[in-house]
PDB file of C-alpha atoms in Angstrom:
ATOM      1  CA  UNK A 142      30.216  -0.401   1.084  1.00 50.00           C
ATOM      2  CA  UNK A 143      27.550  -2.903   0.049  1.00 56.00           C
ATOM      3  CA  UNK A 144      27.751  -5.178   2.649  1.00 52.00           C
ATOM      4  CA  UNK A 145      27.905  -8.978   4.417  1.00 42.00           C
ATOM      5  CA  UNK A 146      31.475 -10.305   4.138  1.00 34.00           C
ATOM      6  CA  UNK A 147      31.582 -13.666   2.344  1.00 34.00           C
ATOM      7  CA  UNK A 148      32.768 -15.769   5.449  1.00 30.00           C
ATOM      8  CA  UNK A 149      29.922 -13.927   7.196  1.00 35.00           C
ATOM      9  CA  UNK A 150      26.774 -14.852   5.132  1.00 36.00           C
ATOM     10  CA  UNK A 151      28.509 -15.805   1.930  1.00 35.00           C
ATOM     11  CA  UNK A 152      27.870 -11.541   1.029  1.00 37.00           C
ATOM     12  CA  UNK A 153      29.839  -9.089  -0.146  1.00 38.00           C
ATOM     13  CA  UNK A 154      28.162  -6.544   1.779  1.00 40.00           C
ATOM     14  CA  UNK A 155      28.818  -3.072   1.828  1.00 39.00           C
ATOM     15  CA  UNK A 156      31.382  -2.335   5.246  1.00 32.00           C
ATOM     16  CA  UNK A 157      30.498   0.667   6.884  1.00 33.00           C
ATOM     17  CA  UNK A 158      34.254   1.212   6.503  1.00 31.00           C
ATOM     18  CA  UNK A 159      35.789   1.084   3.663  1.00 29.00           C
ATOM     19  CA  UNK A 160      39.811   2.151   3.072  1.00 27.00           C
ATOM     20  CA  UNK A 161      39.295   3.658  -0.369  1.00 28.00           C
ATOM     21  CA  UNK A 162      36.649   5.956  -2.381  1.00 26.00           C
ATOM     22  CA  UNK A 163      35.013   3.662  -4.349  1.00 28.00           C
ATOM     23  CA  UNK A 164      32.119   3.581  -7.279  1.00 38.00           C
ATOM     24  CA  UNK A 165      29.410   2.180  -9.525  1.00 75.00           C
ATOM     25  CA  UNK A 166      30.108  -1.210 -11.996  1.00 85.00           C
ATOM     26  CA  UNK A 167      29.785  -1.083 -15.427  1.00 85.00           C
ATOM     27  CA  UNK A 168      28.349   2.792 -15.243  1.00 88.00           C
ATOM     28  CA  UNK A 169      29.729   6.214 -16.381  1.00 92.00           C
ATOM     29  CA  UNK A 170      30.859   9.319 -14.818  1.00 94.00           C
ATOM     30  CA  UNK A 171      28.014  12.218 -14.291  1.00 96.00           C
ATOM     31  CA  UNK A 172      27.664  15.126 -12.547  1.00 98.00           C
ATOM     32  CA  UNK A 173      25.654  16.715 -10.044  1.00 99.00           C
ATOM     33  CA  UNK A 174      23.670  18.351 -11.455  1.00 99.00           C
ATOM     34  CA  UNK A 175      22.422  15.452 -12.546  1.00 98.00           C
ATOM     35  CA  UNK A 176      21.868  13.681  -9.156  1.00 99.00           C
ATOM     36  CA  UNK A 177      21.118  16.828  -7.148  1.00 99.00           C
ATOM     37  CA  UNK A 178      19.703  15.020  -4.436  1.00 99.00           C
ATOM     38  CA  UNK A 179      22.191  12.452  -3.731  1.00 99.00           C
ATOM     39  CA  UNK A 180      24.852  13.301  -0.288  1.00 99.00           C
ATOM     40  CA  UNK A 181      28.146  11.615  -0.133  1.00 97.00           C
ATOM     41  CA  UNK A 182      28.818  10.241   3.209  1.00 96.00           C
ATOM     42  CA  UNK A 183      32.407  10.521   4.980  1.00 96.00           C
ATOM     43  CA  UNK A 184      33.506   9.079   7.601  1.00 96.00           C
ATOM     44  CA  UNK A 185      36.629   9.244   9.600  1.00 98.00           C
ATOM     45  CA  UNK A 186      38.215   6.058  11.763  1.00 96.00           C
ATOM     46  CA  UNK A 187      40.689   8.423  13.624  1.00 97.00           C
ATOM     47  CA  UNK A 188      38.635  11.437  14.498  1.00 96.00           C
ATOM     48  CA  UNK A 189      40.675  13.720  11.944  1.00 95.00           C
ATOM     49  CA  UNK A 190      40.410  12.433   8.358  1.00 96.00           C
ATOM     50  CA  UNK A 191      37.287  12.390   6.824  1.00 96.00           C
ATOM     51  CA  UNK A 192      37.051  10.299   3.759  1.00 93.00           C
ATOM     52  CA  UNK A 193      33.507   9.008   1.312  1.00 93.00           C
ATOM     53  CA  UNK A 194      32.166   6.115   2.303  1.00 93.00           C
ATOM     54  CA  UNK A 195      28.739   5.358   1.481  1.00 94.00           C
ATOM     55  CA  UNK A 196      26.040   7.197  -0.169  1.00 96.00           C
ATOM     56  CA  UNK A 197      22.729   9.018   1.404  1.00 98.00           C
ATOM     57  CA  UNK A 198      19.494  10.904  -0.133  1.00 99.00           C
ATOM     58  CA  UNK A 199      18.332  14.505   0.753  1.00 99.00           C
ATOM     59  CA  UNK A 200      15.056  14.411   2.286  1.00 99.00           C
ATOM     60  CA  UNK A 201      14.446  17.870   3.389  1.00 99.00           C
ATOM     61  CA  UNK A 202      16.883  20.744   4.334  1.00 99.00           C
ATOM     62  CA  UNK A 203      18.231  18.678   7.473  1.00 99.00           C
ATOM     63  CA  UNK A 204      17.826  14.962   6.923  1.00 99.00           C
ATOM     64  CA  UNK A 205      19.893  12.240   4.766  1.00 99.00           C
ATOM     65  CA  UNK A 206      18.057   8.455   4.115  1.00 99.00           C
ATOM     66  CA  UNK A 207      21.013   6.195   4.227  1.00 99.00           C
ATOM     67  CA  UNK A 208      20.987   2.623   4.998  1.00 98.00           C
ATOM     68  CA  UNK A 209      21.478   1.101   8.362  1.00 98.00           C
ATOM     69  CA  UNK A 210      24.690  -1.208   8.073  1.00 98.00           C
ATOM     70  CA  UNK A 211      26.489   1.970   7.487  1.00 97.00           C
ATOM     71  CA  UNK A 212      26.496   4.193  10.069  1.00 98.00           C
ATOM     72  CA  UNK A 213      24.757   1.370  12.427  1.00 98.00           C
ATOM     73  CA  UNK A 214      26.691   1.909  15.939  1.00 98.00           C
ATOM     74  CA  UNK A 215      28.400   4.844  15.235  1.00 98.00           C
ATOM     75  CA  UNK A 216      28.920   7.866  17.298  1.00 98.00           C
ATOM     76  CA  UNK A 217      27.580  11.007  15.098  1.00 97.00           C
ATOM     77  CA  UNK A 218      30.877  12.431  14.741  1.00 98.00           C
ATOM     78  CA  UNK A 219      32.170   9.617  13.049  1.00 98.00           C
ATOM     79  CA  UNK A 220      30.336  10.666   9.428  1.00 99.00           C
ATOM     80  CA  UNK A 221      29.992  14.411   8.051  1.00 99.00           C
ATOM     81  CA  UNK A 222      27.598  14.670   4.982  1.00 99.00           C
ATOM     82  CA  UNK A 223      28.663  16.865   1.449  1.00 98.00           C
ATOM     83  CA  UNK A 224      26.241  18.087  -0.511  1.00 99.00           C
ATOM     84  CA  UNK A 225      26.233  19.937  -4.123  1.00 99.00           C
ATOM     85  CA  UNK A 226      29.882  18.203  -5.471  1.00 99.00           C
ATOM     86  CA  UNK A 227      30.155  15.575  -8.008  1.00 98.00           C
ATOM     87  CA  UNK A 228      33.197  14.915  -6.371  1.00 97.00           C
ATOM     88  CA  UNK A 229      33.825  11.846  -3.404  1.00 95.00           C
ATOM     89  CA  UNK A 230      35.709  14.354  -0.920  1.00 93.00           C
ATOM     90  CA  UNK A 231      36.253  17.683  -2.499  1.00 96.00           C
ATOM     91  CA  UNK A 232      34.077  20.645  -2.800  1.00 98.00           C
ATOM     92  CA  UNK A 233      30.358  20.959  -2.477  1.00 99.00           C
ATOM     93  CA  UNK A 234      29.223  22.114   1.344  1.00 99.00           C
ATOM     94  CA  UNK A 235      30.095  20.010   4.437  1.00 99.00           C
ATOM     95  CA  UNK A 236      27.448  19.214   7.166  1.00 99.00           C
ATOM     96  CA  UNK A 237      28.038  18.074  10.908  1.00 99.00           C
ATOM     97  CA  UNK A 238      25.779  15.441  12.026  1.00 98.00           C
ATOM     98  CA  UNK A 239      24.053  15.495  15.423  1.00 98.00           C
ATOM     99  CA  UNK A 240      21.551  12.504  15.409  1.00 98.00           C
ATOM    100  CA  UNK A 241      21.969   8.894  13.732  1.00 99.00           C
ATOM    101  CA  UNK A 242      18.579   7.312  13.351  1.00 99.00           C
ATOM    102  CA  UNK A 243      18.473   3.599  12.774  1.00 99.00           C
ATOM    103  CA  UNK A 244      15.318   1.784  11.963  1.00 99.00           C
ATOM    104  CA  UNK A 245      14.556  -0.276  15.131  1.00 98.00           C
ATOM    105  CA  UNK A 246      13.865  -3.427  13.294  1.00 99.00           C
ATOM    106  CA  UNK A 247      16.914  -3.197  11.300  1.00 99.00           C
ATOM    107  CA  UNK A 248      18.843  -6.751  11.784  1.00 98.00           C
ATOM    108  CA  UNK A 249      22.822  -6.757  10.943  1.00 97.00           C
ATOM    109  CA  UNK A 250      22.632 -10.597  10.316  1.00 97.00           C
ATOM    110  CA  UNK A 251      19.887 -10.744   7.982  1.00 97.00           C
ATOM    111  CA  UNK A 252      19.917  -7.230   6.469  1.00 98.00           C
ATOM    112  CA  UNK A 253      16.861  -6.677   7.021  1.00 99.00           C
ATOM    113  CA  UNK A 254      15.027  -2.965   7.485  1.00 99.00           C
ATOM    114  CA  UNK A 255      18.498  -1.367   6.413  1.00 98.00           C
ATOM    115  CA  UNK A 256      17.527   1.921   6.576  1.00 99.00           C
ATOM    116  CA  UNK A 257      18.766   5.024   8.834  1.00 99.00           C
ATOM    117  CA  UNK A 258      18.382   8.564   8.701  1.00 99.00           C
ATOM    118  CA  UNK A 259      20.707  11.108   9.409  1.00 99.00           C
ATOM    119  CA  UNK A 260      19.880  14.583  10.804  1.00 99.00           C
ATOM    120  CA  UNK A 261      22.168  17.699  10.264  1.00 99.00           C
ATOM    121  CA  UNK A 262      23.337  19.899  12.588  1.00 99.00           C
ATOM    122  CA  UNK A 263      23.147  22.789   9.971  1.00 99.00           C
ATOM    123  CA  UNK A 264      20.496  23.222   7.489  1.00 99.00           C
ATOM    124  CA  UNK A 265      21.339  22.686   3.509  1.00 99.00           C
ATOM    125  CA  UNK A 266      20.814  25.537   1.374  1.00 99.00           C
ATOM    126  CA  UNK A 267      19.010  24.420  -2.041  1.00 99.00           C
ATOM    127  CA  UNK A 268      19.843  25.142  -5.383  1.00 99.00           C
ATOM    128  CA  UNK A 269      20.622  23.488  -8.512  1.00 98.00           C
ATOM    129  CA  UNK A 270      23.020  20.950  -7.353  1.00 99.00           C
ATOM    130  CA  UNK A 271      21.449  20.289  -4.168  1.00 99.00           C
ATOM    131  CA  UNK A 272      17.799  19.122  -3.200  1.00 99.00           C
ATOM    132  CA  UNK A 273      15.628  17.182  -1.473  1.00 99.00           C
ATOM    133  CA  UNK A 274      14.391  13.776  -3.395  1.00 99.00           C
ATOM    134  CA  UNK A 275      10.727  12.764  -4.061  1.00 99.00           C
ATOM    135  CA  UNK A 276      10.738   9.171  -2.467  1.00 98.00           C
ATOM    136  CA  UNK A 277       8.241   6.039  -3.110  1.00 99.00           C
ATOM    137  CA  UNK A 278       4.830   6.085  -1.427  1.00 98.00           C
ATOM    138  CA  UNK A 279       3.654   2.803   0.296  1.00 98.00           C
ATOM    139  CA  UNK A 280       1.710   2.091  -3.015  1.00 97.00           C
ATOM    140  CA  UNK A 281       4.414   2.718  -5.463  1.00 98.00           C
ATOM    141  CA  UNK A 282       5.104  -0.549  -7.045  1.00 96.00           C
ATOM    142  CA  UNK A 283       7.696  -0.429 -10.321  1.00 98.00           C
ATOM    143  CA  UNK A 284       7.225  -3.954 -12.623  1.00 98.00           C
ATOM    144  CA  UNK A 285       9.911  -6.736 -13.549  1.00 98.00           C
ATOM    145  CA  UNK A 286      12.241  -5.030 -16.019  1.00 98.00           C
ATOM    146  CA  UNK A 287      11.153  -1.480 -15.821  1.00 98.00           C
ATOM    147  CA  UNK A 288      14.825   0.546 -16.304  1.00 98.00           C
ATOM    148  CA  UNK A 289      15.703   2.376 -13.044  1.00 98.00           C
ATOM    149  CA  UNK A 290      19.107   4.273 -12.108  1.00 98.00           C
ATOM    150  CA  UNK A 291      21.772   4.143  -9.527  1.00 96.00           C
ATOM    151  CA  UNK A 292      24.520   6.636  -8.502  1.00 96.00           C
ATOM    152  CA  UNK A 293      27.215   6.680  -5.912  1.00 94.00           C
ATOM    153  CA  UNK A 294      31.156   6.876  -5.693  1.00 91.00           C
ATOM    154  CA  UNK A 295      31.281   2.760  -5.086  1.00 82.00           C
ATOM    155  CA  UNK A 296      33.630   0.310  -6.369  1.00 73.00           C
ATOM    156  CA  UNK A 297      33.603  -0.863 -10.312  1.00 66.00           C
ATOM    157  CA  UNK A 298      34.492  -4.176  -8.618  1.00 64.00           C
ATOM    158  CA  UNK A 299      34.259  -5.989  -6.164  1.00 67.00           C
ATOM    159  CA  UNK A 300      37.012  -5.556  -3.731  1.00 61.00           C
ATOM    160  CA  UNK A 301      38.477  -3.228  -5.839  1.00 56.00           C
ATOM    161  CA  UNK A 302      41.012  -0.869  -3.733  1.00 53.00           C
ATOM    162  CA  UNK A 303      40.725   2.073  -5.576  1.00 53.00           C
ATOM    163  CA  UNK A 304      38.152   4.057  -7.146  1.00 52.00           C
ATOM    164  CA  UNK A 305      37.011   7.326  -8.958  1.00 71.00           C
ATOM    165  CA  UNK A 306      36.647  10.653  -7.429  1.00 86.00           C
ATOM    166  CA  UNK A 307      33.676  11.395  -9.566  1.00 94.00           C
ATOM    167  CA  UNK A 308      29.804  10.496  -9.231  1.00 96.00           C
ATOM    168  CA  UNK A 309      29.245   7.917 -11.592  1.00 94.00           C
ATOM    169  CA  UNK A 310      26.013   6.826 -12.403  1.00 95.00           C
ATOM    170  CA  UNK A 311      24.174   3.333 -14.093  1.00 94.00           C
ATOM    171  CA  UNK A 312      21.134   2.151 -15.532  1.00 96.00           C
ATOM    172  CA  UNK A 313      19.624  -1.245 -14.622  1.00 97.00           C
ATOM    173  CA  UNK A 314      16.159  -2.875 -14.498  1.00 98.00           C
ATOM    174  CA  UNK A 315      13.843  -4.197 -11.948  1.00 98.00           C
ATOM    175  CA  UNK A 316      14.718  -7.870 -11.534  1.00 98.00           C
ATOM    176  CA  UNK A 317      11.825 -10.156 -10.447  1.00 98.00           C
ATOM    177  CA  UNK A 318      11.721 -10.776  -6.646  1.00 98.00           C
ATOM    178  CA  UNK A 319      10.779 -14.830  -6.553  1.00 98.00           C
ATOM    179  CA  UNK A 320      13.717 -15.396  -9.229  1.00 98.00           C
ATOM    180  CA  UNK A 321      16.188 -12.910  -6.658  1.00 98.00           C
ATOM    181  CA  UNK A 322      14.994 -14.914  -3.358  1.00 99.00           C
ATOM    182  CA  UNK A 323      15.537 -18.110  -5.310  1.00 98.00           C
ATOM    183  CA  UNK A 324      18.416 -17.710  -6.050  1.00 98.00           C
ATOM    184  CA  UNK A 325      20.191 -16.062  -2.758  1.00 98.00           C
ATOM    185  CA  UNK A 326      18.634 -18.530  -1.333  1.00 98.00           C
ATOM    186  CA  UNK A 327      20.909 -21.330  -2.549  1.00 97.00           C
ATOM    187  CA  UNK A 328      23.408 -19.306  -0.604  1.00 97.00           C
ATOM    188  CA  UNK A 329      21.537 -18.992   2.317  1.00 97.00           C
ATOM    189  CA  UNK A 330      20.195 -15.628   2.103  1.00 98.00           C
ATOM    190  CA  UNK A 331      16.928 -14.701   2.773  1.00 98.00           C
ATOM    191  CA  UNK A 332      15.544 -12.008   0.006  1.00 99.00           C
ATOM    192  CA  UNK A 333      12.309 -10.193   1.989  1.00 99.00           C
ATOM    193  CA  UNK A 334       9.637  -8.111   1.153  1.00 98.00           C
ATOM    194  CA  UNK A 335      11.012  -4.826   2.353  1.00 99.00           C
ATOM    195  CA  UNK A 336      14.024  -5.354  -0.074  1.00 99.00           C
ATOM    196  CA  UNK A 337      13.665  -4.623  -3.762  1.00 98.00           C
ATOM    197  CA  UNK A 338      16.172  -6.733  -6.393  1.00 98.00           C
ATOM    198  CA  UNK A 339      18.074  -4.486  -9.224  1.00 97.00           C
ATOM    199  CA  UNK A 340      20.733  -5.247 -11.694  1.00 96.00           C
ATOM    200  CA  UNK A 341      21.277  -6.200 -15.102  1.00 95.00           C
ATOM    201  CA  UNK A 342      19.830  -9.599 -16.887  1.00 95.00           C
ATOM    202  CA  UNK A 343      23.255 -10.742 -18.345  1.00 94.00           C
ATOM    203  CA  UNK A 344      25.162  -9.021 -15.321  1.00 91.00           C
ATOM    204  CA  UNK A 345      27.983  -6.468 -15.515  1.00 90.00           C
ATOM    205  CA  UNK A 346      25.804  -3.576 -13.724  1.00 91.00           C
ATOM    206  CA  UNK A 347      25.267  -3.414 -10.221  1.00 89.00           C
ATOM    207  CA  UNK A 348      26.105  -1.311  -7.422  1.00 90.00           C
ATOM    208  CA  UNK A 349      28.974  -1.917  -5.522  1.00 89.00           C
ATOM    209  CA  UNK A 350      31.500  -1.237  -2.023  1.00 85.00           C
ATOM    210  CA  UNK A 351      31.122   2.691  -1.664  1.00 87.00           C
ATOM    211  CA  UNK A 352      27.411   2.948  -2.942  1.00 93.00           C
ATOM    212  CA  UNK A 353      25.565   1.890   0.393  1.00 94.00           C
ATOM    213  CA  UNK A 354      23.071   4.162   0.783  1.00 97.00           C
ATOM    214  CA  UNK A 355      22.790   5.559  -2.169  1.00 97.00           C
ATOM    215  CA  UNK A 356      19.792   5.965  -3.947  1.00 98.00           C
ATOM    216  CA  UNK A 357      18.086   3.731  -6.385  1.00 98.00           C
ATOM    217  CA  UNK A 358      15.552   6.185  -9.128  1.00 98.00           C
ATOM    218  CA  UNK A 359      12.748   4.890 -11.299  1.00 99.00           C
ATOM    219  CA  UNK A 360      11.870   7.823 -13.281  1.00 98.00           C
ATOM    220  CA  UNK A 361      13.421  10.258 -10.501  1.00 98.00           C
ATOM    221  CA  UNK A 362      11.454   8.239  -7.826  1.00 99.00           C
ATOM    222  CA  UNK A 363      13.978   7.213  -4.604  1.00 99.00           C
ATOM    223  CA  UNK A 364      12.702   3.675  -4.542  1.00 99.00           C
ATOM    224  CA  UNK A 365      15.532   2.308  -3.251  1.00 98.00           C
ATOM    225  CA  UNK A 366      18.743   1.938  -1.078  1.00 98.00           C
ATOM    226  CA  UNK A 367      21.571   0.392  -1.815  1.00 96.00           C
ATOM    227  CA  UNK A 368      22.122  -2.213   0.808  1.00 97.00           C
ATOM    228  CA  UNK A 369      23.740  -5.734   0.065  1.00 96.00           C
ATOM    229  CA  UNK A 370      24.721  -8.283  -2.985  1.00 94.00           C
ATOM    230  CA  UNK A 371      26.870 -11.294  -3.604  1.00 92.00           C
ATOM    231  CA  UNK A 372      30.071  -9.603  -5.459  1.00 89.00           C
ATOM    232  CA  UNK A 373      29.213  -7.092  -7.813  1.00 90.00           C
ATOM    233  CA  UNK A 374      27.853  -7.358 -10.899  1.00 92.00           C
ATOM    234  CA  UNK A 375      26.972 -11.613 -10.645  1.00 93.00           C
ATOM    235  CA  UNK A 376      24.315 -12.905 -13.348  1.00 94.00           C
ATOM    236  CA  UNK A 377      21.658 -14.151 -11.131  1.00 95.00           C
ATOM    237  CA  UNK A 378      23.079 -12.258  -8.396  1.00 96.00           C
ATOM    238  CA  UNK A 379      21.488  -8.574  -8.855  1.00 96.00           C
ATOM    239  CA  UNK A 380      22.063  -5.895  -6.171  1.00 96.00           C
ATOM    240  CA  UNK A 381      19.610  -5.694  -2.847  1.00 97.00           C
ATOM    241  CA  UNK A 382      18.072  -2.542  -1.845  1.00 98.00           C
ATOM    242  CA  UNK A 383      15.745  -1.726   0.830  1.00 99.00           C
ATOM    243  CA  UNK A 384      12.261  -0.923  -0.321  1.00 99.00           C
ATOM    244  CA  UNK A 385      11.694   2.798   0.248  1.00 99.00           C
ATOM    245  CA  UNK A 386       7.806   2.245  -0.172  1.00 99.00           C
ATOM    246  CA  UNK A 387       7.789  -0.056   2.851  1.00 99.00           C
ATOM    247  CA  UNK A 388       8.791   2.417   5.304  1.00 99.00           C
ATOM    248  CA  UNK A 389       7.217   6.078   3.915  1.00 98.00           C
ATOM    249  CA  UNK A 390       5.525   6.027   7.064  1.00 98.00           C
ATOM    250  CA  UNK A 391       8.819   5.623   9.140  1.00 99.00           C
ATOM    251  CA  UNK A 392      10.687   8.064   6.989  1.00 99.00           C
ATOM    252  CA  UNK A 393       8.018  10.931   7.494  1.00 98.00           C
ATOM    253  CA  UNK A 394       7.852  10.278  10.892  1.00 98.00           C
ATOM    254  CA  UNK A 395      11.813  10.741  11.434  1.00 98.00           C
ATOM    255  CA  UNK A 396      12.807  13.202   8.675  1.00 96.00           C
TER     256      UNK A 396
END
């Protein structure tokens, strides 16, 4: 689900709705124990099937950071959150939702402040598969290059119409912000300062459809989440997350 269509903004941004499970480019399955604090997301367009379709982060024992253009719009029955499975729609502990918090700046056409929280109508039990994240303060900066990590159940490719069941899981680095606006500019996309550019220099790595919301670690940090990117993958091109550190103030106050 990463998100602007093409003939929209010249995007491939992540659909709140996608028809397939779908995972991480150029990563490698994992587990979750690994990623204990990541949620999959499901939603369901008929009111019956529930299916993954973007990613979230456990903030405390009923709240899930997600980002915006997902669940933007959407009645709270539409999505159900599982916890504690490294698989997309199988095992693990399903939640109810009963409130769909959207950041009140957040702007569908530019992307910007794409951020949401989700509360749960039951709480989560932790234990070793499932707990809540430590996320960015407003003074947590990470340097150009610096290796950071992204998991999710997206796409390995853009548009891809199938994907893996499993968590999968990538590293990439930091990828410097004037270089990133630069060059979405040229496409007519405007790179702020509450997003926060990853990927990989010679491309090939990226987050893709599936992984929107999903979590973005530097050194187990949440400093990101996963919002929008041209393709998958694109030298020049890295992925576009919103900058957790911008909004710790927002995200205590709603959690």
């Amino acid at each position: 689900m990463r998100v602007l269509s093409i003939l929209a903004i010249l995007v491939a941004a992540v659909t709140a709705v996608p028809t397939n499970p779908q995972r991480i480019v150029g990563g490698s399955v994992t587990t979750i124990d690994q990623y204990p604090t990541i949620a999959a997301l499901l939603y369901t367009n008929n009111w019956s099937t529930y299916w993954q379709a973007c990613g979230g982060t456990i903030l405390n024992n009923r709240s899930i950071l997600t980002a915006a253009h997902c669940t933007h719009g959407d009645a709270v029955g539409r999505w159900r959150i599982r916890l504690g499975s490294t698989w997309a729609n199988s095992g693990g502990v399903l939640h109810n939702i009963n409130q769909n918090l959207v950041h009140g700046s957040y702007n569908s056409n530019t992307m910007d402040n794409d951020i949401a929280i989700l509360r749960s109508a039951s709480t989560f039990s932790f234990n070793n598969n499932v707990r809540a994240a430590s996320i960015a303060g407003a003074n947590y900066n990470v340097a150009d290059n610096q290796a950071v990590w992204a998991a999710g159940w997206g796409t390995t490719a853009s548009g891809a119409s199938s994907g893996s069941e499993q968590l999968r899981h990538v590293q990439l680095v930091i990828m410097n912000q004037n270089n990133c606006a630069n060059n979405y500019r040229i496409v007519g996309i405007t790179i702020t300062a509450n997003m926060l550019c990853s990927g990989w220099p010679s491309g090939g790595r990226d987050q893709c459809q599936g992984d929107s919301g999903g979590p973005l670690y530097h050194n187990g940090i949440v400093i990101g989440v996963c919002s929008f990117g041209l393709g998958c993958g694109l030298v020049n091109f890295p992925g576009v997350n919103a900058r957790v550190s911008r909004y710790t103030t927002w995200i205590s106050s709603n959690s």
